[in-house]
Tab-separated table of C-alpha atoms in Angstrom:
chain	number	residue	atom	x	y	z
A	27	UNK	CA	-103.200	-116.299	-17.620
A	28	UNK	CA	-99.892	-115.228	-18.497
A	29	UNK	CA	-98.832	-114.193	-21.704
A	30	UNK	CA	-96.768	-116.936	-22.603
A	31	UNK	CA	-100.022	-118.667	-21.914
A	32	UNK	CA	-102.126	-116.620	-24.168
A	33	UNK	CA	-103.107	-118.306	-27.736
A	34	UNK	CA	-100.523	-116.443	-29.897
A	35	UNK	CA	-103.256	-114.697	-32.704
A	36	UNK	CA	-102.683	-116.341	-36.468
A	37	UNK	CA	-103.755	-114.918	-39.682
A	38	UNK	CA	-106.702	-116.831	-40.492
A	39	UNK	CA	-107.078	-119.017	-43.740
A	40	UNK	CA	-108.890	-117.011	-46.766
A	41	UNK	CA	-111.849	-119.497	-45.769
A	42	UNK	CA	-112.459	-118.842	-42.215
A	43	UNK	CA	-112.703	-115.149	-43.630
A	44	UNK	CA	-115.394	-115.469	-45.640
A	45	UNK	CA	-117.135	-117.371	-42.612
A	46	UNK	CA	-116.631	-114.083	-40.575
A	47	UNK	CA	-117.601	-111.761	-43.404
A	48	UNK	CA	-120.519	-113.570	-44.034
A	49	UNK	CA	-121.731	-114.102	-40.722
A	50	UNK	CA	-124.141	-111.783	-38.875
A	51	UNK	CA	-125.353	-109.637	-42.208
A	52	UNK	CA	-127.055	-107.326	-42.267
A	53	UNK	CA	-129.015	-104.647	-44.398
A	54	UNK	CA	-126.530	-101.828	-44.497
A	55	UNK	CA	-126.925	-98.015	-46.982
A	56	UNK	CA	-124.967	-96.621	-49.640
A	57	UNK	CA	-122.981	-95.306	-47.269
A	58	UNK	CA	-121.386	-96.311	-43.906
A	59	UNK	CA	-118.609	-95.292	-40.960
A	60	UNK	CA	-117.434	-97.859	-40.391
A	61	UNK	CA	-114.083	-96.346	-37.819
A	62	UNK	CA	-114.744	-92.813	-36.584
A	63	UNK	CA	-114.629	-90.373	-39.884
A	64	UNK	CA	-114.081	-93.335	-42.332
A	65	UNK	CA	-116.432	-94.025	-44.499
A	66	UNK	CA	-117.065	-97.017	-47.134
A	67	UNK	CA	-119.435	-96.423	-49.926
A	68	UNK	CA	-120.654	-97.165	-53.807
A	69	UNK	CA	-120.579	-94.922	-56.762
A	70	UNK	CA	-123.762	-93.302	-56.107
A	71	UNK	CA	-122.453	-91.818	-52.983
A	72	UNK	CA	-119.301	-90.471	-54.493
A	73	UNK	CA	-121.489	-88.691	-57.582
A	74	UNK	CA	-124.154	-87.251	-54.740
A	75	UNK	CA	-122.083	-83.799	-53.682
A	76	UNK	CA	-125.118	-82.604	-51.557
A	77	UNK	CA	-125.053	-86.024	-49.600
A	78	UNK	CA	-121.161	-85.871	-49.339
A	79	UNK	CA	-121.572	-81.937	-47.810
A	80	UNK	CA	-123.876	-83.353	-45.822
A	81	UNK	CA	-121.690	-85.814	-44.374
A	82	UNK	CA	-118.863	-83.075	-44.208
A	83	UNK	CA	-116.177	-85.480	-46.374
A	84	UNK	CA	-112.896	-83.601	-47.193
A	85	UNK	CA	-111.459	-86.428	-48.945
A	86	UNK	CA	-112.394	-89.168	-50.983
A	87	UNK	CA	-110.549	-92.503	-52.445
A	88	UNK	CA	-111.521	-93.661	-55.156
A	89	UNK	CA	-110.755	-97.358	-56.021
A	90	UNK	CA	-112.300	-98.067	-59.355
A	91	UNK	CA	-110.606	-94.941	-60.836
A	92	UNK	CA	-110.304	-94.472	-64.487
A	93	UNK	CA	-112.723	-93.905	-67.687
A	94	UNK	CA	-113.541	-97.539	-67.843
A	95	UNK	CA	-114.594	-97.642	-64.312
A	96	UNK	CA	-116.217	-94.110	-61.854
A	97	UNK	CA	-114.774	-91.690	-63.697
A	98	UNK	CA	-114.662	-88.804	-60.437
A	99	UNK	CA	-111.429	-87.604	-60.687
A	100	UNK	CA	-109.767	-84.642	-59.439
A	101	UNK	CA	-112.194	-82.268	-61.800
A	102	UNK	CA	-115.030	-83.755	-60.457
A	103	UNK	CA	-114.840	-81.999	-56.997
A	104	UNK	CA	-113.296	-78.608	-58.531
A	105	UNK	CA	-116.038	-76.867	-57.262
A	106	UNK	CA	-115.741	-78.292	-53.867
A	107	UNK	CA	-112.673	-78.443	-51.585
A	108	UNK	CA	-112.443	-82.652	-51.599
A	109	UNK	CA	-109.294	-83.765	-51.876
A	110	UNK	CA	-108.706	-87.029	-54.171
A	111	UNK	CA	-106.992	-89.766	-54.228
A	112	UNK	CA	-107.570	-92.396	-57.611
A	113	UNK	CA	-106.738	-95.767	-57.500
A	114	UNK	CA	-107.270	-97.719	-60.965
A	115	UNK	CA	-108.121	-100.952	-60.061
A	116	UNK	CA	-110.339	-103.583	-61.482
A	117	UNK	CA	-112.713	-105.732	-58.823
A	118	UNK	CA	-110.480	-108.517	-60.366
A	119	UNK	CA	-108.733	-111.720	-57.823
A	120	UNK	CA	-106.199	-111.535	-59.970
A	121	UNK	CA	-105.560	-107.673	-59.805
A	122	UNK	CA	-102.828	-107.090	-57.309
A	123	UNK	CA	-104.190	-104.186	-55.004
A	124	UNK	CA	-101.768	-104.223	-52.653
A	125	UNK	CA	-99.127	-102.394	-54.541
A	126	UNK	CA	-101.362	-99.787	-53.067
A	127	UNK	CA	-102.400	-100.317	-49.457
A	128	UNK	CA	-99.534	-98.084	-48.664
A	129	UNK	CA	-100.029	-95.023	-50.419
A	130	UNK	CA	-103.837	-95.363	-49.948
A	131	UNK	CA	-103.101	-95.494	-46.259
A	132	UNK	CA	-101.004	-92.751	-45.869
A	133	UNK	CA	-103.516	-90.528	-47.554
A	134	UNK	CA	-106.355	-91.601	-45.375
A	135	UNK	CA	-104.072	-91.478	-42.324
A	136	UNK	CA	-103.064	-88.163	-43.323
A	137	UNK	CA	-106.782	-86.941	-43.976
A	138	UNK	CA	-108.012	-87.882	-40.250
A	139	UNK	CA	-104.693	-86.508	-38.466
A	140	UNK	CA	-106.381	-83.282	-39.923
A	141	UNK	CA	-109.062	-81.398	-38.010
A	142	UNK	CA	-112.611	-82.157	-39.664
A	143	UNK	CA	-110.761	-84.912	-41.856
A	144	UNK	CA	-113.655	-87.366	-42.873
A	145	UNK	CA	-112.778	-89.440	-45.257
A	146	UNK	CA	-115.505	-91.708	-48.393
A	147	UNK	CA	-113.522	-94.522	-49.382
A	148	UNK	CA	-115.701	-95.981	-52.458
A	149	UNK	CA	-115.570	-97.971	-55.372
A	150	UNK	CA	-118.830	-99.709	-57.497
A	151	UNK	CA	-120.567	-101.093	-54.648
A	152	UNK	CA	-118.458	-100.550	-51.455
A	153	UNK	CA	-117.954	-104.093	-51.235
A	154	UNK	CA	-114.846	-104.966	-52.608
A	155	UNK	CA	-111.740	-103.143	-53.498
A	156	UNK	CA	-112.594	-100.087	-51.353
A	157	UNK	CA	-113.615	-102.198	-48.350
A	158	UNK	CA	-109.724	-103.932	-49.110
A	159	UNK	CA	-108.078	-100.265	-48.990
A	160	UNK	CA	-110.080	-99.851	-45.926
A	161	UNK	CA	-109.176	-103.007	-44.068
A	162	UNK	CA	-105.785	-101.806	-45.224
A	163	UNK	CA	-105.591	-98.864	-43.532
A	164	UNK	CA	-106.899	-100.242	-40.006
A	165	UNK	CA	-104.255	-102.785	-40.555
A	166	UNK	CA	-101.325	-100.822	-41.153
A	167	UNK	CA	-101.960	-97.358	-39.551
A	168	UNK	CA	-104.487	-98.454	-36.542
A	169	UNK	CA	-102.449	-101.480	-35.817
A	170	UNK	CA	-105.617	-103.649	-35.803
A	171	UNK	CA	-105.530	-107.430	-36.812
A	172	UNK	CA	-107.318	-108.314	-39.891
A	173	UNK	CA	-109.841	-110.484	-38.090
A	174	UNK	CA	-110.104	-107.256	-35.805
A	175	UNK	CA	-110.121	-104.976	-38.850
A	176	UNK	CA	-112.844	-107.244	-40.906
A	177	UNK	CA	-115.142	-107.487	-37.045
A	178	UNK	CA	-115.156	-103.862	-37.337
A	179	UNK	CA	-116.111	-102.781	-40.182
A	180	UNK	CA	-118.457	-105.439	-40.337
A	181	UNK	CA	-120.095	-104.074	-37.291
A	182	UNK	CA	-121.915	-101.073	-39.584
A	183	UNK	CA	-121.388	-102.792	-43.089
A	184	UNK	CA	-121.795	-105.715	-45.059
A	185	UNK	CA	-118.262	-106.318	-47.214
A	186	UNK	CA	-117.439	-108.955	-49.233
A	187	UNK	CA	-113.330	-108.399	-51.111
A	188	UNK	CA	-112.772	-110.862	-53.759
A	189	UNK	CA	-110.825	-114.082	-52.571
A	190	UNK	CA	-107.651	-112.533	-54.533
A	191	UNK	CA	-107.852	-109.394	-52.369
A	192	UNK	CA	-108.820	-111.504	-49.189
A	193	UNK	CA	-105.232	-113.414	-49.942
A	194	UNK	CA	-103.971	-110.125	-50.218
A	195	UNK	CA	-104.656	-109.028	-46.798
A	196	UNK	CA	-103.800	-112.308	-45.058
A	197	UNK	CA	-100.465	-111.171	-47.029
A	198	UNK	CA	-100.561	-108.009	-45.517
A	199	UNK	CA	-101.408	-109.335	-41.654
A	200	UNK	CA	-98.722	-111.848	-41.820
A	201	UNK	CA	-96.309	-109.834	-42.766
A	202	UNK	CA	-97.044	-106.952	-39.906
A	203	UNK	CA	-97.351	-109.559	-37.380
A	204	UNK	CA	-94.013	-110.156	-38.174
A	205	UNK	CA	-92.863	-106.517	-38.326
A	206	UNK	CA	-94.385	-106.068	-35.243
A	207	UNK	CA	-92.387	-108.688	-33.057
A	208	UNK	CA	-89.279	-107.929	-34.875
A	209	UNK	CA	-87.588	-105.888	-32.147
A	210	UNK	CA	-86.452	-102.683	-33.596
Protein backbone atom coordinates (compact mmCIF):
# COMPACT_ATOMS: atom_id res chain seq x y z
CA UNK A 1 0.00 0.00 0.00
CA UNK A 2 1.37 3.24 -0.71
CA UNK A 3 1.28 6.04 1.44
CA UNK A 4 -1.04 8.09 -0.29
CA UNK A 5 -3.06 4.97 0.22
CA UNK A 6 -2.60 4.72 3.89
CA UNK A 7 -5.72 5.95 6.18
CA UNK A 8 -4.31 9.41 7.13
CA UNK A 9 -4.47 8.96 11.39
CA UNK A 10 -7.28 11.56 13.00
CA UNK A 11 -7.51 12.67 16.49
CA UNK A 12 -10.20 10.68 17.82
CA UNK A 13 -13.51 12.18 19.33
CA UNK A 14 -13.31 12.62 23.36
CA UNK A 15 -15.82 9.52 23.16
CA UNK A 16 -13.99 6.96 21.28
CA UNK A 17 -11.30 7.79 24.08
CA UNK A 18 -12.99 6.80 26.82
CA UNK A 19 -13.90 3.51 24.79
CA UNK A 20 -10.06 2.88 24.55
CA UNK A 21 -9.32 3.90 28.12
CA UNK A 22 -11.84 1.83 29.35
CA UNK A 23 -11.30 -1.14 27.44
CA UNK A 24 -9.07 -4.05 28.50
CA UNK A 25 -8.73 -2.94 32.48
CA UNK A 26 -7.08 -4.15 34.49
CA UNK A 27 -5.97 -4.33 38.27
CA UNK A 28 -2.93 -2.13 38.25
CA UNK A 29 -0.59 -0.78 41.93
CA UNK A 30 0.06 2.44 43.36
CA UNK A 31 2.62 2.71 41.19
CA UNK A 32 3.40 1.95 37.49
CA UNK A 33 6.09 2.50 34.35
CA UNK A 34 4.30 2.97 32.15
CA UNK A 35 7.42 4.23 29.18
CA UNK A 36 10.90 3.15 30.26
CA UNK A 37 11.81 5.32 33.62
CA UNK A 38 8.34 7.05 33.72
CA UNK A 39 6.34 6.41 36.23
CA UNK A 40 2.50 7.30 37.09
CA UNK A 41 1.40 7.08 40.62
CA UNK A 42 -1.06 8.35 43.70
CA UNK A 43 -0.20 10.28 46.75
CA UNK A 44 0.78 7.41 48.76
CA UNK A 45 3.62 6.69 46.50
CA UNK A 46 4.95 10.19 46.45
CA UNK A 47 4.83 10.35 50.63
CA UNK A 48 6.61 6.60 50.73
CA UNK A 49 10.58 7.82 50.40
CA UNK A 50 11.78 4.19 51.10
CA UNK A 51 9.51 2.90 48.14
CA UNK A 52 10.64 5.89 45.90
CA UNK A 53 14.65 4.86 46.81
CA UNK A 54 13.64 1.76 46.04
CA UNK A 55 12.51 2.53 42.71
CA UNK A 56 15.66 4.85 42.28
CA UNK A 57 13.29 8.17 41.25
CA UNK A 58 15.39 11.39 40.88
CA UNK A 59 12.52 13.44 40.06
CA UNK A 60 9.07 13.75 40.77
CA UNK A 61 5.94 15.92 39.30
CA UNK A 62 3.63 16.68 41.22
CA UNK A 63 0.17 17.62 39.75
CA UNK A 64 -2.12 18.31 42.63
CA UNK A 65 0.48 20.71 44.15
CA UNK A 66 -0.46 23.14 46.77
CA UNK A 67 -1.75 23.11 50.61
CA UNK A 68 -5.24 22.36 49.54
CA UNK A 69 -4.20 19.41 47.58
CA UNK A 70 -0.46 16.84 48.32
CA UNK A 71 1.31 19.22 49.92
CA UNK A 72 5.18 17.53 48.85
CA UNK A 73 6.89 20.34 47.80
CA UNK A 74 10.40 21.10 47.34
CA UNK A 75 11.04 20.66 51.40
CA UNK A 76 9.59 17.51 51.34
CA UNK A 77 12.55 15.71 49.58
CA UNK A 78 15.33 18.03 51.34
CA UNK A 79 16.75 15.17 52.73
CA UNK A 80 16.87 13.32 49.53
CA UNK A 81 18.33 14.44 46.17
CA UNK A 82 14.62 14.41 44.17
CA UNK A 83 14.24 17.05 42.14
CA UNK A 84 10.57 18.71 41.97
CA UNK A 85 8.50 19.98 39.84
CA UNK A 86 4.70 21.38 41.36
CA UNK A 87 1.93 21.81 39.31
CA UNK A 88 -1.28 23.33 41.17
CA UNK A 89 -4.01 21.94 39.54
CA UNK A 90 -7.42 20.86 40.58
CA UNK A 91 -8.84 17.26 39.03
CA UNK A 92 -11.41 19.83 37.65
CA UNK A 93 -12.88 19.56 33.46
CA UNK A 94 -12.97 22.88 33.67
CA UNK A 95 -9.31 23.50 34.94
CA UNK A 96 -7.19 24.25 31.94
CA UNK A 97 -4.02 21.94 32.37
CA UNK A 98 -2.58 22.50 29.37
CA UNK A 99 -1.08 25.84 30.07
CA UNK A 100 1.31 23.30 31.43
CA UNK A 101 2.01 20.30 29.21
CA UNK A 102 4.97 22.26 28.09
CA UNK A 103 6.90 23.06 30.97
CA UNK A 104 5.90 19.70 32.57
CA UNK A 105 7.40 18.10 29.51
CA UNK A 106 10.47 19.70 29.32
CA UNK A 107 11.22 18.79 32.88
CA UNK A 108 10.47 15.16 32.42
CA UNK A 109 12.29 15.20 29.07
CA UNK A 110 15.09 16.78 30.71
CA UNK A 111 15.07 14.23 33.76
CA UNK A 112 15.41 10.99 31.38
CA UNK A 113 18.09 12.68 28.92
CA UNK A 114 20.01 12.35 32.32
CA UNK A 115 21.82 9.16 33.29
CA UNK A 116 19.69 7.24 36.06
CA UNK A 117 16.80 9.88 35.35
CA UNK A 118 13.55 8.03 36.55
CA UNK A 119 10.97 10.04 36.82
CA UNK A 120 7.10 9.58 39.51
CA UNK A 121 4.66 11.61 37.86
CA UNK A 122 1.66 11.60 40.56
CA UNK A 123 -1.23 13.33 41.65
CA UNK A 124 -4.35 11.87 44.16
CA UNK A 125 -4.87 8.71 42.48
CA UNK A 126 -2.66 8.55 39.31
CA UNK A 127 -5.62 8.64 37.29
CA UNK A 128 -6.22 11.91 36.16
CA UNK A 129 -4.23 15.03 35.91
CA UNK A 130 -0.86 13.23 36.24
CA UNK A 131 -1.81 10.53 33.73
CA UNK A 132 -2.76 14.02 31.35
CA UNK A 133 0.94 15.46 32.02
CA UNK A 134 2.04 12.06 31.14
CA UNK A 135 0.16 11.52 27.91
CA UNK A 136 1.56 15.00 27.41
CA UNK A 137 4.89 14.31 27.43
CA UNK A 138 4.73 11.10 25.04
CA UNK A 139 2.86 13.42 22.84
CA UNK A 140 5.05 16.23 22.54
CA UNK A 141 8.61 14.96 23.31
CA UNK A 142 8.23 11.08 22.08
CA UNK A 143 6.28 12.14 19.09
CA UNK A 144 3.63 9.47 19.84
CA UNK A 145 -0.12 9.94 18.81
CA UNK A 146 -2.52 10.27 21.56
CA UNK A 147 -4.33 7.06 20.70
CA UNK A 148 -0.62 5.67 20.68
CA UNK A 149 0.22 7.58 23.86
CA UNK A 150 -3.22 6.48 25.78
CA UNK A 151 -2.46 2.34 24.21
CA UNK A 152 0.66 2.69 26.05
CA UNK A 153 0.29 3.66 29.07
CA UNK A 154 -2.68 1.72 29.27
CA UNK A 155 -0.65 -1.33 28.63
CA UNK A 156 0.72 -1.28 32.59
CA UNK A 157 -2.06 1.13 34.01
CA UNK A 158 -5.53 1.81 34.30
CA UNK A 159 -6.10 5.90 33.62
CA UNK A 160 -9.05 7.62 33.41
CA UNK A 161 -8.35 12.07 32.73
CA UNK A 162 -11.45 13.95 33.19
CA UNK A 163 -13.41 14.65 29.84
CA UNK A 164 -12.07 18.44 30.18
CA UNK A 165 -8.47 17.17 30.17
CA UNK A 166 -9.33 14.40 27.51
CA UNK A 167 -10.51 17.63 25.22
CA UNK A 168 -7.40 18.98 26.20
CA UNK A 169 -5.24 16.46 24.66
CA UNK A 170 -7.29 15.95 21.48
CA UNK A 171 -6.28 19.86 21.56
CA UNK A 172 -2.89 19.05 21.97
CA UNK A 173 -2.76 16.02 19.11
CA UNK A 174 -4.45 18.15 16.63
CA UNK A 175 -2.47 20.75 16.88
CA UNK A 176 1.05 18.62 16.56
CA UNK A 177 -0.36 16.74 13.77
CA UNK A 178 -0.44 19.87 12.23
CA UNK A 179 3.01 21.07 13.35
CA UNK A 180 4.26 18.05 12.21
CA UNK A 181 3.24 18.23 8.39
CA UNK A 182 3.92 21.84 8.31
CA UNK A 183 7.19 21.70 6.38
CA UNK A 184 9.74 23.64 8.22
Amino acid sequence: MSSEEEPKYQTPPTCDLLNLLLKNRRPTGAVNEVWPNLYIGDAATARDKTLLAHLEITHVVNAADGPQHIDTGPCFYKDTDIKYHGVQAPDCKDFDLSHFFSETSNFIHGALTQKGGKVLVHCARGISRSATLALAYLMMKEELTLVDAVTVVCRSRNILPNVGFLNQLCLLDSALLLQRKTPP
